[in-house]
CSV table of C-alpha atoms and ligand atoms in Angstrom, one decimal:
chain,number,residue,atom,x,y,z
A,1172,UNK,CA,0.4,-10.1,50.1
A,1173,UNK,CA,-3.2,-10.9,50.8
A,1174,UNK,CA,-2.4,-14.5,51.0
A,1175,UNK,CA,0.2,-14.9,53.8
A,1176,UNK,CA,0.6,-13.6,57.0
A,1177,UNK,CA,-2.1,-11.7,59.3
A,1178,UNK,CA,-3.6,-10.6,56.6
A,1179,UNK,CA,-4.6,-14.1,55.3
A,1180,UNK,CA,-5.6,-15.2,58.6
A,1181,UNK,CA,-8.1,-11.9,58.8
A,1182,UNK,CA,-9.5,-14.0,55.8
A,1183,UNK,CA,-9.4,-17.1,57.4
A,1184,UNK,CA,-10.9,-16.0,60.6
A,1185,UNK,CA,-13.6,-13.9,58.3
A,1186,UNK,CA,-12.8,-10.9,60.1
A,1187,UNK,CA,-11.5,-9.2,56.6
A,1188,UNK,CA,-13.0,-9.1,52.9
A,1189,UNK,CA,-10.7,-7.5,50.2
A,1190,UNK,CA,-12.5,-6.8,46.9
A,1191,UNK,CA,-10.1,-5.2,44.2
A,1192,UNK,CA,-12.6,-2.9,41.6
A,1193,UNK,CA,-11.0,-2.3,38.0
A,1194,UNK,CA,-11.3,1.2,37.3
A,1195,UNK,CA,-11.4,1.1,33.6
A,1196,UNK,CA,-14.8,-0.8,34.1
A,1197,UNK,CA,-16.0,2.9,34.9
A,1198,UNK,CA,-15.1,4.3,32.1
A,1199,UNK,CA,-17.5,5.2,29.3
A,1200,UNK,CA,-15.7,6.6,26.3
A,1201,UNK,CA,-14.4,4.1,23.9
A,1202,UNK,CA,-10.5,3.9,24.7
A,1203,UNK,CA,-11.3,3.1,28.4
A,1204,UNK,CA,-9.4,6.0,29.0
A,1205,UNK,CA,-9.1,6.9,33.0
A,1206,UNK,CA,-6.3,9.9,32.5
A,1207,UNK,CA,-6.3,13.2,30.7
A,1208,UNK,CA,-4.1,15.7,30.3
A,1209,UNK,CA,-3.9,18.6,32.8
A,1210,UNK,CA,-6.0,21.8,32.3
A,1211,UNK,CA,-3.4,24.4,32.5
A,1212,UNK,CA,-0.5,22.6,30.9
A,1213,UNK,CA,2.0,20.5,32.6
A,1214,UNK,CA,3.7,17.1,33.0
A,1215,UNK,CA,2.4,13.9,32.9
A,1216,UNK,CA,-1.6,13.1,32.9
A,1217,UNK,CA,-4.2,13.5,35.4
A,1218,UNK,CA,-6.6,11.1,36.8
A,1219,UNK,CA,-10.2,12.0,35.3
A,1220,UNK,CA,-13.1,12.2,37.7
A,1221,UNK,CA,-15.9,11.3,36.2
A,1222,UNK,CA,-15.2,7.1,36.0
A,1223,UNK,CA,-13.4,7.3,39.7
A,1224,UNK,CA,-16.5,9.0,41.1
A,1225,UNK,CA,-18.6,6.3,39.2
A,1226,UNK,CA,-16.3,3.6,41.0
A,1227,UNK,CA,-16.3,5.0,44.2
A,1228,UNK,CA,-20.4,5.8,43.9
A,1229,UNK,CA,-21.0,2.0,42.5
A,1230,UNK,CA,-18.8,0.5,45.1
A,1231,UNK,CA,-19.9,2.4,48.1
A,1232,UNK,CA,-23.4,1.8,47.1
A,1233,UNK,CA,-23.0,-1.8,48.5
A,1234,UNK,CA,-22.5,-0.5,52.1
A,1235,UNK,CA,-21.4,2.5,54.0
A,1236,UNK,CA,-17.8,2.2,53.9
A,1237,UNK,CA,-15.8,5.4,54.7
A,1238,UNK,CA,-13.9,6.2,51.8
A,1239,UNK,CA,-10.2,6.8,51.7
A,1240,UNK,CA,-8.2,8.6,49.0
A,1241,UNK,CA,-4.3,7.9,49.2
A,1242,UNK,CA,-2.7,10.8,48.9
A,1243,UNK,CA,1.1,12.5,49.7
A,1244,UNK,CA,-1.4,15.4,50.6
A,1245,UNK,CA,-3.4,13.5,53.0
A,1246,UNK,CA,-3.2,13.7,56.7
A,1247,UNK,CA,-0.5,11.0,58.1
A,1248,UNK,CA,-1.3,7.9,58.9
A,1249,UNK,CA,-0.3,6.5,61.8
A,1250,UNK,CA,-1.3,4.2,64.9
A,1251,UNK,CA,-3.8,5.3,66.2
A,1252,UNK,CA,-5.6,6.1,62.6
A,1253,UNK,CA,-4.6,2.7,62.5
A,1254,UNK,CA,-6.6,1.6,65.3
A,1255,UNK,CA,-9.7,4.2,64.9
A,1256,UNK,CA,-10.0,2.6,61.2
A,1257,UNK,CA,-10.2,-0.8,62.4
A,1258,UNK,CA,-13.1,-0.2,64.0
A,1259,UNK,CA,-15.2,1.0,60.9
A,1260,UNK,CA,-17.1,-1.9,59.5
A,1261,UNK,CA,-16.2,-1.1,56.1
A,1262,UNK,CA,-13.3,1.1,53.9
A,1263,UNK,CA,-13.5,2.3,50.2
A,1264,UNK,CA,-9.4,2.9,49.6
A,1265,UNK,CA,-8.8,4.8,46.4
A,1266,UNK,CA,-5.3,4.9,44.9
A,1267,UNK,CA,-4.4,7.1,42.4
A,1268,UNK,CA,-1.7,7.3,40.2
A,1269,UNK,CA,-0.1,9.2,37.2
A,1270,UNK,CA,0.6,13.1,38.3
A,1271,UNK,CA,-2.7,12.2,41.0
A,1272,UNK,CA,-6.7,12.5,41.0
A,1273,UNK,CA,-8.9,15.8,39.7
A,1274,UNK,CA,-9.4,17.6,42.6
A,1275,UNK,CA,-13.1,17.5,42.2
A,1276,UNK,CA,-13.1,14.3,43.6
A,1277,UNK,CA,-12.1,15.2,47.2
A,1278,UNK,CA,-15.6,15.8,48.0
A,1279,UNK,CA,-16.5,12.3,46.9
A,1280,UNK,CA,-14.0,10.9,49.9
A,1281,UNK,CA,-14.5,11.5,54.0
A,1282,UNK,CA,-10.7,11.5,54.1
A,1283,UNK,CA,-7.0,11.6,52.8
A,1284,UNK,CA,-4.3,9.7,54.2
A,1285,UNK,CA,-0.7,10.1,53.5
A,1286,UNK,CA,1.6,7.3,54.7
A,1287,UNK,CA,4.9,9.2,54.8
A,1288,UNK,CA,5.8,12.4,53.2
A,1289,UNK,CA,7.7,10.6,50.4
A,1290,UNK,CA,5.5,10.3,46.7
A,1291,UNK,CA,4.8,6.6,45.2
A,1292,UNK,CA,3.6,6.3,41.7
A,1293,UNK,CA,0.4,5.0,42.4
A,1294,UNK,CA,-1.5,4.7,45.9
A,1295,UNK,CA,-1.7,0.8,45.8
A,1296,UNK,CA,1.2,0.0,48.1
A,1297,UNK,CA,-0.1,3.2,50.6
A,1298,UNK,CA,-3.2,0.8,50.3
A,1299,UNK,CA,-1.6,-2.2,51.5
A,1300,UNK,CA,-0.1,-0.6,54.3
A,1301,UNK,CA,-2.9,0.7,55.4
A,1302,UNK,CA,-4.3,-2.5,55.3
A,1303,UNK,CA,-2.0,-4.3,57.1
A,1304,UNK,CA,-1.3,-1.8,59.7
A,1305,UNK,CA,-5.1,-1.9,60.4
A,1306,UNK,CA,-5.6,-5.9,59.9
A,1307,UNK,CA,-2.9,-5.9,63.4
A,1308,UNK,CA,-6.0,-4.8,65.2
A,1309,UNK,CA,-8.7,-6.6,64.5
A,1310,UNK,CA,-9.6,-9.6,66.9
A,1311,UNK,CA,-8.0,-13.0,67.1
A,1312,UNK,CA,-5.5,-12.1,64.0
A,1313,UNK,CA,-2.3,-11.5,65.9
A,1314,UNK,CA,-3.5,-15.2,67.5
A,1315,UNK,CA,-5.1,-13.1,71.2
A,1316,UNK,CA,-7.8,-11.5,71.7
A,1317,UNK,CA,-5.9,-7.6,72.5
A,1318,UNK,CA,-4.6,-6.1,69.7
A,1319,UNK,CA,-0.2,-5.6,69.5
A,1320,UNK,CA,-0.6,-3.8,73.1
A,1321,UNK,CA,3.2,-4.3,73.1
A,1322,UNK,CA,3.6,-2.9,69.6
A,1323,UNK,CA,5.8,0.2,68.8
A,1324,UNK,CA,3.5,3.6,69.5
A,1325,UNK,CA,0.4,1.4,70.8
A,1326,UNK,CA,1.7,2.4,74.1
A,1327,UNK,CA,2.9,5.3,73.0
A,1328,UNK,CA,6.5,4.2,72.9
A,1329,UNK,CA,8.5,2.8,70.6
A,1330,UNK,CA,8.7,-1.1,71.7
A,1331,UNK,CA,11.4,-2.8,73.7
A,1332,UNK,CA,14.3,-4.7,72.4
A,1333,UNK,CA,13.3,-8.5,71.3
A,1334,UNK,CA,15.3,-11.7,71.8
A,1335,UNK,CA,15.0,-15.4,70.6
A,1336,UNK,CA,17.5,-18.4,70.2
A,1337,UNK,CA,20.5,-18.5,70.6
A,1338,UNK,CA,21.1,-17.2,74.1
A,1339,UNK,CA,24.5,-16.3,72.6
A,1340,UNK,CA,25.1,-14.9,69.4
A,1341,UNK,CA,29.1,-14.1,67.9
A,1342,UNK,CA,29.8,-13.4,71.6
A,1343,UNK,CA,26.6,-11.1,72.1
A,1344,UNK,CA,24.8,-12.5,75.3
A,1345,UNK,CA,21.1,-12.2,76.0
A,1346,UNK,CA,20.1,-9.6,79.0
A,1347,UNK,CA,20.5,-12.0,81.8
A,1348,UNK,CA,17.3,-10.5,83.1
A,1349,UNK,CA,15.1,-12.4,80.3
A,1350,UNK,CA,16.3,-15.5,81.2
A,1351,UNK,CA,15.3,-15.1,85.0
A,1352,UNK,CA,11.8,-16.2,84.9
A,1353,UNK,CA,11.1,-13.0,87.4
A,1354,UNK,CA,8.1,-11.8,85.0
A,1355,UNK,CA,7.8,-8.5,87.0
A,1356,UNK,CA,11.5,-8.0,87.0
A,1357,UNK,CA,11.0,-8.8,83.1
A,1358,UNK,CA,7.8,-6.4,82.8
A,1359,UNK,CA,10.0,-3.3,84.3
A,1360,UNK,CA,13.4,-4.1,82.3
A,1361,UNK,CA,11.0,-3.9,79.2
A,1362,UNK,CA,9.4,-1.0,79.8
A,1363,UNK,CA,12.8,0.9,80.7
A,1364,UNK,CA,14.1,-0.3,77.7
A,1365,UNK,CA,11.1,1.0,75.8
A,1366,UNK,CA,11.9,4.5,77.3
A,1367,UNK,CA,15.4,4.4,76.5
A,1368,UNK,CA,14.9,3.4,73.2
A,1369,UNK,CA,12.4,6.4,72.6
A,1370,UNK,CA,14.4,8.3,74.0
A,1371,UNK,CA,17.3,7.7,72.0
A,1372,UNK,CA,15.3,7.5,68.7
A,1373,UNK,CA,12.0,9.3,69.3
A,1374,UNK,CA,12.0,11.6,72.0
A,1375,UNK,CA,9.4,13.9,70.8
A,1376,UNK,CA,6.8,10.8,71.2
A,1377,UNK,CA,7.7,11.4,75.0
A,1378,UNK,CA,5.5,14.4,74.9
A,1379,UNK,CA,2.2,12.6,74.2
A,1380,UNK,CA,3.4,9.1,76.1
A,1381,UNK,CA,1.5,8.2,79.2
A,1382,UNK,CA,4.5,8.2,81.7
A,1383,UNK,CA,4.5,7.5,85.5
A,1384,UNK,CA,6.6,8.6,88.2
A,1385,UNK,CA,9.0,5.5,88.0
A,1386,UNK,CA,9.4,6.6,84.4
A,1387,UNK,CA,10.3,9.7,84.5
A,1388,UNK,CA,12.8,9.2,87.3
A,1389,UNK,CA,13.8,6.5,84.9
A,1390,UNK,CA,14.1,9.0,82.0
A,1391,UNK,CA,15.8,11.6,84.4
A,1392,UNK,CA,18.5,9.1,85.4
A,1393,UNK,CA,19.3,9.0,81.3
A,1394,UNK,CA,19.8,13.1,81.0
A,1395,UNK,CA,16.2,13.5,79.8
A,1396,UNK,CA,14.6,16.8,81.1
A,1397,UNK,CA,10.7,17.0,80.9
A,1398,UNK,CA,10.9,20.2,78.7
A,1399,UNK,CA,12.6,18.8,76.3
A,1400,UNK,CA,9.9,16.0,75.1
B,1380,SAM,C1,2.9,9.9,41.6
B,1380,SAM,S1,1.7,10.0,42.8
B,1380,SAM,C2,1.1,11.7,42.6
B,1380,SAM,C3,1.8,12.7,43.3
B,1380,SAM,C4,1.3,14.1,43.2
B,1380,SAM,N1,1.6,14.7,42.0
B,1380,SAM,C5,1.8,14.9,44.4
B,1380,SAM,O1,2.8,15.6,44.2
B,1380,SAM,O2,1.3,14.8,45.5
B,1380,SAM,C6,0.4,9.0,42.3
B,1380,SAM,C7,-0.5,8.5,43.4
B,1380,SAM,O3,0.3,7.8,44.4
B,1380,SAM,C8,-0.3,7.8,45.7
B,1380,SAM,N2,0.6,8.3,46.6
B,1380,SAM,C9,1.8,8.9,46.4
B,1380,SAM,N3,2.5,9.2,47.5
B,1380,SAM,C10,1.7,8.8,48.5
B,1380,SAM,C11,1.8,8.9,49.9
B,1380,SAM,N4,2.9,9.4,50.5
B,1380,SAM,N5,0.8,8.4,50.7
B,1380,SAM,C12,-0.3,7.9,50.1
B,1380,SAM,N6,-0.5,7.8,48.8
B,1380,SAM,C13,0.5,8.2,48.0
B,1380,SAM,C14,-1.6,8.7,45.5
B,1380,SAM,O4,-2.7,7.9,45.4
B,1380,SAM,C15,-1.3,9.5,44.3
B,1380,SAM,O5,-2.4,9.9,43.6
């Protein structure tokens, strides 16, 4: 995953540095054992703190990363986390995995992020979307210099329908409009078809979307009522 797409042109570029740490390299007793079982009984084994707090200490110690625990617990990821991360020089992500991580090591992160409420076994693919969610916004990796402005949620809405080659498709025609070459008439058509779409699939983003006069008539005109979103 590291090696194709945006995130191997973040590489490229030099705008991104991935270091994986082993956790059992933190471990001192003599089966390089990283779980235990839970105090108190239960299922499955728990995720000891003393060699992830040695990781995350050793690690960190390098810079001043903010430090991330994945977790189903955590506060949602989304967007604008997205783009608020991507400004911090550095991130420490730490995935768990078995039943999850001793709870004594919350205070060793600044955060928790969830990235859905469904539960993974282990926080490495929550790491990679993080990752790549964030890479989208770091300059010249999406090949400009802004970041996805046209991206679902970066403007609050989700995006507008896309078209490419062939103009017809099994009898399905492009929107005349895109093949105009009115870029205005385009930049409008887009941007109702944004609204519609979130309205049809999203409408409680309405609530927090920057919206103008035109697009709230716009919204009106579809049976949308302000309280409602
Ligand atoms: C099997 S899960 C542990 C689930 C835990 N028992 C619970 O109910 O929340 C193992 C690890 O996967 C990661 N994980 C699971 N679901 C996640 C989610 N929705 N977002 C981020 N990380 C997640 C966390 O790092 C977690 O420690």
């Amino acid at each position: 995953m590291l090696a194709v797409g945006p995130l191997r042109r973040a590489r490229e570029l030099g705008v991104l540095e991935v270091s994986l740490h082993q956790l059992r390299d933190y471990a001192t007793n003599r089966h390089l054992q990283v779980d235990d079982v839970p105090y108190g009984g239960g299922q499955g084994m728990v995720m000891k703190p003393d060699p992830l707090v040695a990781a995350i200490e050793h690690v960190a110690a390098a810079g001043r990363p903010r430090r991330i625990l994945l977790a189903a617990r955590g506060n949602r990821f989304d967007q604008h986390r997205a783009e608020a991360l991507a400004r911090e020089s550095s991130l420490l992500l730490v995935c768990g995995r078995y039943e999850g991580v001793d709870e004594r090591v919350a205070a060793y992160v600044d955060e928790e992020l969830s990235i859905g409420d469904f539960v993974l076994s282990g926080g490495e693919l929550a790491a990679a979307v993080v990752l790549d969610a964030i890479v989208r916004h770091l300059p010249g990796v999406l090949g400009n210099t802004a970041s996805a402005p046209d991206d679902s949620f970066a403007t609050g809405l989700l995006e507008h329908p896309q078209y490419t080659r062939p103009w017809a498709f099994r009898g399905v025609e492009v929107p005349e409009i895109l093949g105009s070459g009115d870029h205005d008439a385009i930049r409008r058509w887009r941007r109702q078809e944004a609204l519609r779409t979130t309205l049809a699939r999203r409408p409680d983003l309405l609530r927090g979307a920057p919206l103008d006069e035109a697009d709230r008539a716009f919204l009106r005109s579809l049976g949308w009522h302000e309280d409602d979103g």
